XYZ file of C-alpha atoms in Angstrom:
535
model
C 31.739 -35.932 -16.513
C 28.758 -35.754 -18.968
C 25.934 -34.344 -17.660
C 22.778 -36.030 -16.586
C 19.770 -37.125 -18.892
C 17.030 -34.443 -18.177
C 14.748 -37.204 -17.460
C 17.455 -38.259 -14.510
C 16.238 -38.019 -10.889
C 18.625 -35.554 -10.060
C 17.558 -33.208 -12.418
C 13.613 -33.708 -11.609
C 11.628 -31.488 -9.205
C 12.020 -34.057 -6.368
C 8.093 -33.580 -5.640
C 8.316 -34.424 -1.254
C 4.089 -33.682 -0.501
C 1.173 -32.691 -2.726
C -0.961 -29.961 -0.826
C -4.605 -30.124 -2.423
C -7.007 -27.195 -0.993
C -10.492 -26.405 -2.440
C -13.312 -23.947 -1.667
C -16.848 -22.842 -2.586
C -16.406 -19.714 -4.690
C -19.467 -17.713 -4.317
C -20.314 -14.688 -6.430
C -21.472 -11.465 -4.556
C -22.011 -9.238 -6.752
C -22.680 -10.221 -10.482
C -19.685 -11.256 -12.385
C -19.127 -11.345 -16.379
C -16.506 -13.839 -17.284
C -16.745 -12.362 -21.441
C -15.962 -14.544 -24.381
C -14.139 -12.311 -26.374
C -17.233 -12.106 -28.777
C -19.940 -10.103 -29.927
C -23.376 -11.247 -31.242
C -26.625 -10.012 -32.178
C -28.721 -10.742 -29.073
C -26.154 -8.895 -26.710
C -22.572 -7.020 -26.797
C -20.853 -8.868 -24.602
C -21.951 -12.724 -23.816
C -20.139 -14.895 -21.158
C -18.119 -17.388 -21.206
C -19.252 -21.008 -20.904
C -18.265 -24.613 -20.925
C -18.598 -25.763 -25.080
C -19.325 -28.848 -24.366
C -22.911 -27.989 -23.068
C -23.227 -24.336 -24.457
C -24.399 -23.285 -20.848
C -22.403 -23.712 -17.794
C -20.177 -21.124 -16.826
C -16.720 -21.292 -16.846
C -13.914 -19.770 -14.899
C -10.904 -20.446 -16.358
C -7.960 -21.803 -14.200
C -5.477 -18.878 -16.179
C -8.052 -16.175 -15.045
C -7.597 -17.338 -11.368
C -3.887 -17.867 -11.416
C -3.492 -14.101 -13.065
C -6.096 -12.804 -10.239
C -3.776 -14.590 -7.784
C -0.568 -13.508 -8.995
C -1.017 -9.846 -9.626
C -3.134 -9.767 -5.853
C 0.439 -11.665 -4.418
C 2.372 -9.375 -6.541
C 0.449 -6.511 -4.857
C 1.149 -7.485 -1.439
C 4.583 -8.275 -1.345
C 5.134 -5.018 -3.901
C 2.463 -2.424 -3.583
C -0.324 -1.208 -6.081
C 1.101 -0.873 -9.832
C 4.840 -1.191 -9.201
C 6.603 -2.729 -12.164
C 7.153 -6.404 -12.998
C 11.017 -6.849 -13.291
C 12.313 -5.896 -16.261
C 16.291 -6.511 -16.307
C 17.966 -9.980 -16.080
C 19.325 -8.961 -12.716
C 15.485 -8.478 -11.352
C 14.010 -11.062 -12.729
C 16.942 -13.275 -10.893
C 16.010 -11.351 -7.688
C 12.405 -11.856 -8.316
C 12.541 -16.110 -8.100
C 13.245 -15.406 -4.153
C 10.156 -13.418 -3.706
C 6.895 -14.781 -2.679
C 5.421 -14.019 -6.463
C 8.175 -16.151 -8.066
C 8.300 -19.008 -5.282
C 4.869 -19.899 -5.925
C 3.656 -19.049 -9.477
C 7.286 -19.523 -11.171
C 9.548 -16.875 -13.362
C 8.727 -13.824 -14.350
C 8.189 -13.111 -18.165
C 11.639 -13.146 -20.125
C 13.591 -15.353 -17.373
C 14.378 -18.459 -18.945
C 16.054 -20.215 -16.185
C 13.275 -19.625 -13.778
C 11.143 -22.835 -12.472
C 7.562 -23.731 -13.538
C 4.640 -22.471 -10.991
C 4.326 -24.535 -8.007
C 0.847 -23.997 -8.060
C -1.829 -26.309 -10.045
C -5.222 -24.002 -10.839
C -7.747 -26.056 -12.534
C -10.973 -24.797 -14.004
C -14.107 -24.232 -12.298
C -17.606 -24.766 -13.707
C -20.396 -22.692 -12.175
C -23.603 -24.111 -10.368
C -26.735 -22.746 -9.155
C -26.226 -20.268 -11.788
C -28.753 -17.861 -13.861
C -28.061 -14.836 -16.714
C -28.621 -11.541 -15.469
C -28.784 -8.541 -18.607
C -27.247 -5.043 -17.466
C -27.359 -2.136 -19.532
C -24.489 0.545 -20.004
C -24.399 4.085 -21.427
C -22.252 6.891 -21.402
C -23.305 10.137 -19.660
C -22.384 13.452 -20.997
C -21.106 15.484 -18.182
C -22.000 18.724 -19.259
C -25.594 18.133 -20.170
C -26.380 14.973 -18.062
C -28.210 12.728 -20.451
C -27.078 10.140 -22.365
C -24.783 10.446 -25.765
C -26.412 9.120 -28.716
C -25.120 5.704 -29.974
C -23.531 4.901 -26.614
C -25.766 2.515 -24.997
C -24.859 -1.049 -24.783
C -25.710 -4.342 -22.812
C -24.005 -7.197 -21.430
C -24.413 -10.722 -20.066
C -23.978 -11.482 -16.507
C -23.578 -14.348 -14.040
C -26.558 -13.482 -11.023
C -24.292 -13.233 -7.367
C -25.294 -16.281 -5.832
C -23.721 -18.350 -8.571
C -20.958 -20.361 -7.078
C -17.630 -22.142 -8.890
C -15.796 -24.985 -6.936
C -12.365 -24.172 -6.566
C -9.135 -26.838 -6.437
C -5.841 -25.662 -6.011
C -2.709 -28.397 -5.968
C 0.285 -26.853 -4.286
C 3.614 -29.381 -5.285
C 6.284 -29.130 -2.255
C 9.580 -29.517 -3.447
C 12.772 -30.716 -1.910
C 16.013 -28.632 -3.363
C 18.870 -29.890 -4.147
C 21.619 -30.074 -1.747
C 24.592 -27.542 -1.904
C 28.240 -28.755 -2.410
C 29.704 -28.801 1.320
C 26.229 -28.274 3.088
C 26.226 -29.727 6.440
C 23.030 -32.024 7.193
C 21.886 -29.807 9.869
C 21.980 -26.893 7.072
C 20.765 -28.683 4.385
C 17.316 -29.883 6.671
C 17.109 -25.816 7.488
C 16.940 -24.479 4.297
C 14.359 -27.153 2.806
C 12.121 -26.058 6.178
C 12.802 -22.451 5.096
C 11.673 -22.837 1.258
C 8.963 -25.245 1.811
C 7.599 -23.078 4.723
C 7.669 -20.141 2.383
C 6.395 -22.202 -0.359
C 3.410 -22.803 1.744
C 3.220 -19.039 3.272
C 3.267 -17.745 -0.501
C -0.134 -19.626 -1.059
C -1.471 -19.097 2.029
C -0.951 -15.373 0.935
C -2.459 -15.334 -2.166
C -5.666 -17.280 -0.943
C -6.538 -14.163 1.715
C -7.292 -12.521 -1.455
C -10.360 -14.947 -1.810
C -10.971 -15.199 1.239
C -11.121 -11.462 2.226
C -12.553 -9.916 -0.669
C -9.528 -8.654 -1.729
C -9.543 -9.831 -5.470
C -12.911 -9.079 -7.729
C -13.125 -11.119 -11.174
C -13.884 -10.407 -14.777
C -14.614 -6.778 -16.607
C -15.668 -4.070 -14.849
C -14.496 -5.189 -11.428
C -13.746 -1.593 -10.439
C -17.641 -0.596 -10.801
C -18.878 -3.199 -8.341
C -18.788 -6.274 -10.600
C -17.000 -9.705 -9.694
C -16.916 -9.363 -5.782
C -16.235 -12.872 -4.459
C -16.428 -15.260 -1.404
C -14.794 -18.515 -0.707
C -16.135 -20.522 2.026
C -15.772 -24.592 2.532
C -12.318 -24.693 2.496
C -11.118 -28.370 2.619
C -7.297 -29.215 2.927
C -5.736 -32.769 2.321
C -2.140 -33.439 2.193
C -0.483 -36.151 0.628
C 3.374 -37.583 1.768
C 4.668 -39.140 -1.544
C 7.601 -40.117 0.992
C 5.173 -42.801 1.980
C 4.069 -45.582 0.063
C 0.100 -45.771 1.248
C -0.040 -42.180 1.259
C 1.303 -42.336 -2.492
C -0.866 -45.235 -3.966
C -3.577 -42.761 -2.152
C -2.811 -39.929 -4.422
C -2.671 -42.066 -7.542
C -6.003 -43.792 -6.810
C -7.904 -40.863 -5.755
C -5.452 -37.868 -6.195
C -8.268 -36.324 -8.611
C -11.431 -36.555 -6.955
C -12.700 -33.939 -5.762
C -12.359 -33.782 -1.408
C -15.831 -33.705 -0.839
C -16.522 -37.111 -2.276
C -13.489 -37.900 0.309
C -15.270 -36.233 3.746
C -12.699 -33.697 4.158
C -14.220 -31.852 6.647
C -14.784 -28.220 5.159
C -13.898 -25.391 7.124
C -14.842 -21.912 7.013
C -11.671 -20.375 7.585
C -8.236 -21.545 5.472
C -6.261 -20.384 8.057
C -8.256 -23.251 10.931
C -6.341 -26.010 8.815
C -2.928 -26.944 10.915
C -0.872 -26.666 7.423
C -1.733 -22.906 7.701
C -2.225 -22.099 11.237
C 1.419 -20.439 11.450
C 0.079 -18.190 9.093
C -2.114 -15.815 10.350
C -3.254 -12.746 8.578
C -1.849 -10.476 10.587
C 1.715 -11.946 10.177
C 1.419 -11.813 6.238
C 3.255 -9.249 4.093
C 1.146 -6.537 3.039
C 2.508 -3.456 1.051
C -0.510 -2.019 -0.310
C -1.103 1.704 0.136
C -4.772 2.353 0.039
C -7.530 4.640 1.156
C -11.370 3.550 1.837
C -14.470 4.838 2.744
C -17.602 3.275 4.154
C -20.442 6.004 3.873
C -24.313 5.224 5.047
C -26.983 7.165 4.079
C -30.970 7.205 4.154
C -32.952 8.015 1.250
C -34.551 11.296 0.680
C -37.653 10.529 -1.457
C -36.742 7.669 -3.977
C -34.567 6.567 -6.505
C -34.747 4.974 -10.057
C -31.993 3.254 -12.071
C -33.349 1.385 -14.842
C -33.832 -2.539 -15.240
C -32.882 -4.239 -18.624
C -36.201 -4.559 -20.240
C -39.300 -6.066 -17.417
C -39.119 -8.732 -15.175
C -42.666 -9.710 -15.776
C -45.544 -8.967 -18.723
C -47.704 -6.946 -16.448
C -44.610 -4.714 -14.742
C -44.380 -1.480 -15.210
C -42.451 0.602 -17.525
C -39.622 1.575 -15.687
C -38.443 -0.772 -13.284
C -35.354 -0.096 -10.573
C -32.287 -2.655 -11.109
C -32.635 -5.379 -8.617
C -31.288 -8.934 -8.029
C -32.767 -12.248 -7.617
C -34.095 -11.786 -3.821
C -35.981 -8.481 -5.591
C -33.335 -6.529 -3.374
C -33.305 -2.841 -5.168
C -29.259 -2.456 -6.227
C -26.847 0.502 -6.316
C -24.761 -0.162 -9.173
C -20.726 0.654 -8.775
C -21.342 2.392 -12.413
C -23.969 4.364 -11.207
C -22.056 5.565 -8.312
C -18.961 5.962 -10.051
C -20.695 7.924 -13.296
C -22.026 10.804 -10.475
C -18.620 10.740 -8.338
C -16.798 11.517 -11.912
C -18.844 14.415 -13.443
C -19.169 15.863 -10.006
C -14.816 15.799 -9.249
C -14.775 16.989 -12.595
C -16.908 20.211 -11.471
C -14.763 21.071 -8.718
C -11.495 20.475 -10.186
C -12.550 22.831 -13.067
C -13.421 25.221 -10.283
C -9.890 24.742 -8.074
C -7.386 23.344 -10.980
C -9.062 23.967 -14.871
C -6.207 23.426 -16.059
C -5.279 19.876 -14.987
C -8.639 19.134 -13.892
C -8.845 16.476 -16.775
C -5.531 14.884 -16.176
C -6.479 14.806 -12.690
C -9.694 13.168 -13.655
C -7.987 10.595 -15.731
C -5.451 9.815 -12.886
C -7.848 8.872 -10.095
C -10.896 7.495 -12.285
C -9.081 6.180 -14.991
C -8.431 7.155 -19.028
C -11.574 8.599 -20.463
C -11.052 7.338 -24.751
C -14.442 8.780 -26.506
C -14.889 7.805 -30.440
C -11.951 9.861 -32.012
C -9.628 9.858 -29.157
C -8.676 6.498 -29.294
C -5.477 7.218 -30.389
C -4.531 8.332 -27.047
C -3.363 5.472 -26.191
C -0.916 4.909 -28.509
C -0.025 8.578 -27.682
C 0.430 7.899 -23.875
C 1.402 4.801 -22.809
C 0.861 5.950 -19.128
C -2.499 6.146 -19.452
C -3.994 3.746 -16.952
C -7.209 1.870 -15.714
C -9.125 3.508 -12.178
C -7.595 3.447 -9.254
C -10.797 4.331 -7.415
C -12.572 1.408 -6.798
C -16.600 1.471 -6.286
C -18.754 -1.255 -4.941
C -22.250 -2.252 -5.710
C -24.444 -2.589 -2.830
C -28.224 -3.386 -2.192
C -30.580 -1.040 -0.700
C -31.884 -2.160 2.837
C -35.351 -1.680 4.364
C -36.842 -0.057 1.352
C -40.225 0.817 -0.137
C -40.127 -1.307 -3.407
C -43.641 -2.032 -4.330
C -45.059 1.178 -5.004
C -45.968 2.119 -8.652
C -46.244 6.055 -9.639
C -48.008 7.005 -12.814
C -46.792 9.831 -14.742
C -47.529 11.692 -18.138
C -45.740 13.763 -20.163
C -47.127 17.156 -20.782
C -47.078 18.730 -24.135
C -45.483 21.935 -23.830
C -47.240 23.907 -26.561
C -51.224 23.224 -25.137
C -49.836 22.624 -21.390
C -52.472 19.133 -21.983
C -51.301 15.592 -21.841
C -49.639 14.056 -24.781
C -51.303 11.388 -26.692
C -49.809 7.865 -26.020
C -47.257 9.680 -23.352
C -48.596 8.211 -19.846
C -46.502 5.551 -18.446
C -45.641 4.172 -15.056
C -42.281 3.698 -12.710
C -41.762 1.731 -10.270
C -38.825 3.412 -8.052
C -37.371 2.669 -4.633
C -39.170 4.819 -1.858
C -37.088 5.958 1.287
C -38.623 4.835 4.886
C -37.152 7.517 7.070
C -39.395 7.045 10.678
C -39.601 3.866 12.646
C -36.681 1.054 13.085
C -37.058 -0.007 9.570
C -35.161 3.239 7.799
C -34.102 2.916 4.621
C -29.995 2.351 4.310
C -27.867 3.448 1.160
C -24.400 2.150 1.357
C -21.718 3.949 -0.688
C -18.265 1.951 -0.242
C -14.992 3.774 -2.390
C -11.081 2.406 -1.855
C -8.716 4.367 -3.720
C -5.548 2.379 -4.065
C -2.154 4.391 -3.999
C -4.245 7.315 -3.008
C -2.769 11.222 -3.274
C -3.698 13.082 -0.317
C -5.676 15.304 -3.096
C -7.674 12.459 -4.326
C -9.070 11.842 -0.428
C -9.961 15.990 -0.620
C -11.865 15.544 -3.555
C -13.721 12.356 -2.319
C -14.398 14.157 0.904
C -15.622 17.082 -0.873
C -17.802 14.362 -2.891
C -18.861 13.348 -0.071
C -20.104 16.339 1.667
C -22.184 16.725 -1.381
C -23.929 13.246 -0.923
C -24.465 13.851 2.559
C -26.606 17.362 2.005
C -28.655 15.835 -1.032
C -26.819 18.166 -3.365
C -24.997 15.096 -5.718
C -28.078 12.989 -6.492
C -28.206 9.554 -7.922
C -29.656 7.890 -10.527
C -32.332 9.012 -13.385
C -34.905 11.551 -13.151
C -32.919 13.697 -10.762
C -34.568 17.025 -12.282
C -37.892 15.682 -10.502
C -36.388 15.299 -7.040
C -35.083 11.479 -7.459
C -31.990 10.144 -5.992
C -31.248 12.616 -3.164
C -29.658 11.273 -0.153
C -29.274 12.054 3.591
C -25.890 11.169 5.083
C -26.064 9.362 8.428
C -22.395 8.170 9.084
C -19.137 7.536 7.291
C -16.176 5.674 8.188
C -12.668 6.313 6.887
C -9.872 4.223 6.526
C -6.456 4.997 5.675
C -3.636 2.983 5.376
C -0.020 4.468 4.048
C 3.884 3.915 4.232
C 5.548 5.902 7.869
C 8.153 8.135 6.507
C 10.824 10.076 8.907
C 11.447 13.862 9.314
C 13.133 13.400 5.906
C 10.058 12.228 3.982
C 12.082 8.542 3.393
C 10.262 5.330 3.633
C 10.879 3.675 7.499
C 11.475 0.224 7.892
C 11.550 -2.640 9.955
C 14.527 -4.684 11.469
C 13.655 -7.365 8.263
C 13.501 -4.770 5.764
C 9.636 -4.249 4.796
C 8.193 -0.661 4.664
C 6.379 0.137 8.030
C 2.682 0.942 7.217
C 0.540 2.764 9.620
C -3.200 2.906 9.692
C -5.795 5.889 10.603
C -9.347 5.815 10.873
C -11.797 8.818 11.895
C -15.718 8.402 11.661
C -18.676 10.689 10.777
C -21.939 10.368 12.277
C -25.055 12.883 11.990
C -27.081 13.182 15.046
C -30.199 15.362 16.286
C -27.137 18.062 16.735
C -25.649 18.222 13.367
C -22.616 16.387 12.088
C -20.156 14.936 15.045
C -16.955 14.445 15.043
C -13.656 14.983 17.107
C -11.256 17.823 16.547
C -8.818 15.278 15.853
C -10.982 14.111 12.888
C -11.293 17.328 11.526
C -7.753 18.629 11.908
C -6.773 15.812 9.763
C -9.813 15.819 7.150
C -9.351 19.481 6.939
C -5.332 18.898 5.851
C -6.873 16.390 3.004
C -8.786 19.811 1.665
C -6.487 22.248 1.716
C -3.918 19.767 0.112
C -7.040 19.947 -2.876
C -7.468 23.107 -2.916
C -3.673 24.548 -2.732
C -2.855 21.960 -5.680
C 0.338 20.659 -3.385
């Protein structure tokens, strides 16, 4: 028998229900969404709709590949390989990943992603300018011809979201019983619709970050709003619905919006608790009070009249800790103790946990290791809570031959100032996750750690004056890794998945000193020693 045109409606996708879900996508922390270009007035500009010039655009590929690699991540683990072979790939259309976004790369007979991401264009927005440089770590100042600049999207800038999830019926099996046949289209369609509920916790919990530099603190999101409309193309009015008003958007339809995907009855089987989650990870939630004050430099001045030296802060004039900042002192100090415990894998060490450091004329490295990879600590950028931030210093720079002041050299700052007595104290949040950790990566951060906490790491510019010391207060630690047996192998459940178990300990400081339980410390302790005996 000749085979069926490919326009035939046996060999079509036999589209049963259209699932169309959309949410408010609201930045937290600033966000850049690059170009791809350079130009005169800054290094890296954003990305924006071209037919205005100015509204910011978040491209539906940029979402789907967020999506994907989070799913991948879940079902997976951190950084395991995408299938490589014709035999994985074929494996890989069964698995959450390939149900909902389609074939891997190289799999020809794969189908097309079930998943429709269109493009979102940014409201309420506003261009933020942030400044980089690179930090010498043996001398602590900044290298010469390394500064640069970049455009941002402010947090508070928010993207509508619309996602259009196409449920499929398959095609029925030679000698497939009805009762079969109905089973298995409840089984793919259900997993259909548990592979996107899946993906969408990583919007929804803060799980995925967008755009460059989302391991410094850069691209946090939230999605809130969620609206959820289903359309039966088994029925005719629900059909003639979708073609009539299948593209407007839901909220011109009075879907109700709901805070919470999972409130929807399409998703309420799904709970996050009963989703697969493979991800081996390691975080830490540190509070501390400032010790004095703190200064990390604005682009340029807010205003004609401010001062010279203004700290970073965001639209609410909430003083920021920048993920770069954090992460710039966290690096140079791991790199002093390793050189201490390890010199002689202290930079490979370095390179593992922070990511490849490539300075001009080392570029090549990368064509010389093809392992190198990007951080696996991650650093978040938080704001500064109940702070002093309207004080102004003045200061002049001395002239060191006459011990007088230096002509033209007085200028003014306008740092962050710690309130240490009353209700109102001054909070510093540090907040670190270390995907795929080694138990000697969570020594060295607690090590790190202890030097935050007795004002010996400071933060920040203009530490040789006394800025940027903290005072730790409390700490919580998270850790979350695969149960092996007495053999060291992987345990798993009755269905097969790897059986994760988590562990949490606290820190607090009191009137007393530091607290904490012997069980905490037994198990800290281990982290250390694992550090410092190099196992």
């Amino acid at each position: 028998m000749a085979s069926k045109q490919f326009w035939s409606g046996d060999n079509s996708r036999r589209i049963e229900r259209r699932i169309v879900v959309e949410g408010d996508l609201v930045l937290q922390t600033p966000a850049q969404f690059g170009n791809g270009d350079s130009e005169q007035i800054t290094d890296m500009p954003l990305l924006v709709d071209t037919r205005d010039g100015v509204t910011p655009l978040l491209t539906g590929a940029s979402l789907a590949g967020a999506l994907r690699a989070y799913l991948y991540a879940r079902e997976q683990g951190f950084r395991q390989a995408l299938p490589a072979t014709k035999t994985e790939r074929a494996a890989g259309r069964s698995s959450l990943t390939g149900i909902l976004f389609g074939a891997f790369k190289g799999d020809d007979d794969g189908l097309q992603s079930a998943l429709i991401i269109d493009d979102a264009y940014g409201e309420q927005y506003s261009i933020g300018l942030r400044d980089g440089v690179r930090i010498d770590p043996t001398t602590r100042t900044a290298e010469a011809g390394k500064l640069f600049d970049m455009q941002v999207w402010q947090a508070g800038t928010l993207f509508p979201l619309r996602f259009e999830l196409l449920i499929r019926k398959p095609h029925r099996q030679p000698k497939e019983t009805d009762a079969q046949f109905a089973k298995r289209v409840k089984k793919e369609q259900d997993a259909l619709q548990r592979a996107l509920a899946t993906a969408l916790q990583g919007l929804a919990n803060e799980g995925i970050t967008l755009g460059a530099r989302k391991r410094r603190g850069f691209g946090r999101i939230a999605v809130k709003n969620w609206r959820v409309k289903q359309y039966d193309l088994t029925r005719p009015d629900q059909l003639i619905d979708w073609l009539k008003n299948g593209s407007e958007p839901l909220a011109k339809q009075n879907i109700t919006a709901r805070l919470e995907l999972t409130e929807h009855h399409l998703f309420t089987q799904f709970q996050s608790e009963t989703l697969i989650d493979n991800r081996h990870q390691f975080r830490m939630e540190a509070t501390f009070a400032l010790d004095g004050s703190l200064l990390i430099r604005a682009n340029g001045q807010p205003h004609s009249n401010s001062p010279d030296m203004v700290h970073l802060s965001d639209q609410a004039d909430r003083p920021l800790l920048p993920g770069t900042s954090i992460a710039g002192a966290l690096r140079n100090r791991a790199l002093r103790i390793l050189n201490l415990l390890h010199a002689n894998t202290a930079e490979q060490w370095i390179d593992d946990l922070f990511g490849a450091d490539l300075p001009e004329g080392k570029q090549k490295r990368r064509q010389q290791d093809p392992n190198i990879k990007s951080s696996r600590l991650i650093v978040e950028e938080t704001a500064i809570e109940n702070a002093q931030f309207d004080l102004v210093q003045n200061r002049v720079a001395i002239d060191r031959f006459t011990g007088g002041a230096k002509d033209s050299a007085l200028f003014n700052e306008q740092p962050v100032f710690g309130k240490n007595k009353g209700k109102d104290k001054t909070h510093v949040h540090i907040n670190l996750t270390v995907r795929n950790p080694k138990k000697r990566d969570i020594g060295l951060l607690l090590l790190i750690l202890k030097d935050l906490w007795t004002g010996d790491l400071p933060l920040g510019g203009e530490v040789s004056v006394g800025r940027g010391r903290l005072a730790g207060n409390k700490a919580n630690i998270f850790y979350r890794y695969p149960k092996t047996d007495a053999e060291g192998k992987f345990v798993h459940d009755e269905k097969g998945n790897t059986v994760f178990v988590s562990d949490e300990w606290s820190l607090s400081q009191t009137h007393n000193g530091l607290e904490s339980d012997a069980a905490t410390r037994t198990a800290l302790e281990a982290f250390v020693t694992t550090l410092v005996e190099g196992t």
